[in-house]
Tab-separated table of C-alpha atoms in Angstrom:
chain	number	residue	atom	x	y	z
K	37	UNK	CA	-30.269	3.295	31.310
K	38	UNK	CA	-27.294	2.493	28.888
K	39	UNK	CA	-25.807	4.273	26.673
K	40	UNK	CA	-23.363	3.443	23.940
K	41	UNK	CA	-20.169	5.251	24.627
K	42	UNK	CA	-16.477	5.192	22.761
K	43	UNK	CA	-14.314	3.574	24.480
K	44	UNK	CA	-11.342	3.414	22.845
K	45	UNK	CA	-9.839	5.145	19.449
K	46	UNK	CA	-6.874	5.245	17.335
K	47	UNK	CA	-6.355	8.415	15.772
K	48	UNK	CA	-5.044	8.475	12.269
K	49	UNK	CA	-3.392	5.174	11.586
K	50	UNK	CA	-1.756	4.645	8.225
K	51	UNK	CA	-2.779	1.199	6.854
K	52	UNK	CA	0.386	-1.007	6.020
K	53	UNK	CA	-1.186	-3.886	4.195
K	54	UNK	CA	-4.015	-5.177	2.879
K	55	UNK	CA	-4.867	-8.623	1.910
K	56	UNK	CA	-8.152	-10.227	0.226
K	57	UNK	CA	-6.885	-13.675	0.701
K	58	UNK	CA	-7.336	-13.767	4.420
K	59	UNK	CA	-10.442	-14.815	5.721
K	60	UNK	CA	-11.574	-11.750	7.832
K	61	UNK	CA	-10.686	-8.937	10.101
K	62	UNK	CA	-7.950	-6.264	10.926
K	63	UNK	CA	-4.647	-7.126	12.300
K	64	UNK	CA	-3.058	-4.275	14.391
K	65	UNK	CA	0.240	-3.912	16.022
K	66	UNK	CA	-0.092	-5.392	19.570
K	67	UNK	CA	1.581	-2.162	21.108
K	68	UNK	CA	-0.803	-0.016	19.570
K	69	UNK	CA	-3.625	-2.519	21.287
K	70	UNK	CA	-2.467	-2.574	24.380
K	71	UNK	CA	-1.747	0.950	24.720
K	72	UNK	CA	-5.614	1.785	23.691
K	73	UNK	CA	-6.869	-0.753	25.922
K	74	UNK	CA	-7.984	-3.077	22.688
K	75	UNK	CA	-8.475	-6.752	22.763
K	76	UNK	CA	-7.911	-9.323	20.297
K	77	UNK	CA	-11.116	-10.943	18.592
K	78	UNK	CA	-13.140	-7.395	19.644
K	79	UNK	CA	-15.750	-5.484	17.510
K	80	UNK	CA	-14.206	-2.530	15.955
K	81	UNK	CA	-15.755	0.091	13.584
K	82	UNK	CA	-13.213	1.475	11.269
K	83	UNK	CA	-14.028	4.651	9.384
K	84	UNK	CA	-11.352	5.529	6.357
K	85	UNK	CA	-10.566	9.091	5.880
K	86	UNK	CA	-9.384	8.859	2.584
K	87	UNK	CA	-12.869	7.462	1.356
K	88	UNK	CA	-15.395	7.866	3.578
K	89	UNK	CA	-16.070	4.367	4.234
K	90	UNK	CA	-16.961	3.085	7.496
K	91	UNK	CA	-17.029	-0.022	8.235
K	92	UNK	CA	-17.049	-2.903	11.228
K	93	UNK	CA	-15.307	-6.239	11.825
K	94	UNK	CA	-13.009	-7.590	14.930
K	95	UNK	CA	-9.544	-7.261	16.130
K	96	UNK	CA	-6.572	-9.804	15.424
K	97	UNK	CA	-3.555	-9.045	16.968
K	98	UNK	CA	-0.041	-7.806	14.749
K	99	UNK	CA	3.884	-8.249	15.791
K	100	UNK	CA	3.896	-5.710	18.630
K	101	UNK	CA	5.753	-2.640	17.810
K	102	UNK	CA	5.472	-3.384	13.934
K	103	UNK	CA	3.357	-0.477	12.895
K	104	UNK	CA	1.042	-3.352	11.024
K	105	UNK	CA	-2.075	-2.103	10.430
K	106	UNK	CA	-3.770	-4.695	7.810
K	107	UNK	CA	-7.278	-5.017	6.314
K	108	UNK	CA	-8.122	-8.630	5.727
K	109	UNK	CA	-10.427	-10.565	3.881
K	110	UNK	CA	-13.757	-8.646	2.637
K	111	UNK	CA	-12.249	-5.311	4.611
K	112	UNK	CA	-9.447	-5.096	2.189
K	113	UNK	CA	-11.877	-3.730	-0.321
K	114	UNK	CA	-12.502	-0.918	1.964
K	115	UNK	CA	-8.912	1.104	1.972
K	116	UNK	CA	-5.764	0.624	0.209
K	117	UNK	CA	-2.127	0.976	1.651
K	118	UNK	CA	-1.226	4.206	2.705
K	119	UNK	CA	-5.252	5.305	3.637
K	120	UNK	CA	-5.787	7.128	6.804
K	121	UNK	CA	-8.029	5.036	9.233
K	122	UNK	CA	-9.616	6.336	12.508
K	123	UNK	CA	-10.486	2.836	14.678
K	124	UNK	CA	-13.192	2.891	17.279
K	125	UNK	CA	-14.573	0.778	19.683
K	126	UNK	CA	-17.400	1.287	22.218
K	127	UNK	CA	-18.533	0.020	25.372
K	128	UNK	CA	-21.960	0.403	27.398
K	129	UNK	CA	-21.772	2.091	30.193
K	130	UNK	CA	-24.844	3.045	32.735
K	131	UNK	CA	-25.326	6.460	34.437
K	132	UNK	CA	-22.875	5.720	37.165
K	133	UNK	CA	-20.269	4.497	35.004
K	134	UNK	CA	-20.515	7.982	32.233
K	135	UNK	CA	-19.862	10.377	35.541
K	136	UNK	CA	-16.026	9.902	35.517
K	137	UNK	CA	-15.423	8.075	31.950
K	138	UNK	CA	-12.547	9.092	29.889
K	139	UNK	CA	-12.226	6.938	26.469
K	140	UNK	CA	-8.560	6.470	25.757
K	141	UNK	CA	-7.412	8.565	22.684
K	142	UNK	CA	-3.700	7.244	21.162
K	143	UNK	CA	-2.182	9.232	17.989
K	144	UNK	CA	0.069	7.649	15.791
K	145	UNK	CA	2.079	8.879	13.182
K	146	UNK	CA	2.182	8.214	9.705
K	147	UNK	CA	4.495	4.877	10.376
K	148	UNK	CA	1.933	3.678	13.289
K	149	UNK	CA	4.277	4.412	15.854
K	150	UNK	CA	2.799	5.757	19.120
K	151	UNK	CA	2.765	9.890	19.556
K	152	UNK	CA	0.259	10.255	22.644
K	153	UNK	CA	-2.763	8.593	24.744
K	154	UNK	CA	-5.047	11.178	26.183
């Protein structure tokens, strides 16, 4: 059997920008990618603290160590600058592969700079 499993999340991220003329998608700092194990073009659910909204689209990669965290296109009607974001992405996994899975976990703080990865 599968299950549906986090795989990855970014805890708290402060968004930086956001900008309805763009034609889709979030763009995050490439340092903040790589360090949760993200990939560019990837399916993301996004869930806004400040609202309640939670939402999905894919990943475009930011200016590593920028702190960019920008909601493009349609998403930029979900948050304004300064809202509190949580970003998740999951992975299926069978019974074998659940035994010894960790998700990676990175805080940021309130400028999107890196804190910890758990």
């Amino acid at each position: 059997m599968m299950r549906c499993m986090l795989r990855a999340k970014v805890h708290m991220a402060t968004v930086t920008e956001a900008n309805i003329a763009y034609e889709g998608s979030i763009t995050i700092d490439e340092a903040i990618l790589q360090e949760a194990g993200m990939l560019p073009f990837e399916q993301l659910m996004i869930s806004n603290v400040n609202n309640g909204e939670r939402f999905e689209t894919y990943i475009i990669p930011g200016k590593k160590n920028s702190g960019e965290i920008c909601l493009n296109g349609p998403t930029a009607r979900k948050g304004v600058v300064g809202d509190k974001i949580i970003l998740f992405c999951y992975s299926y996994l069978n019974e074998n592969e659940m035994k010894d899975f960790r998700p990676k976990i990175v805080h940021v703080d309130s400028k999107n700079r890196i804190l910890r990865k758990k």
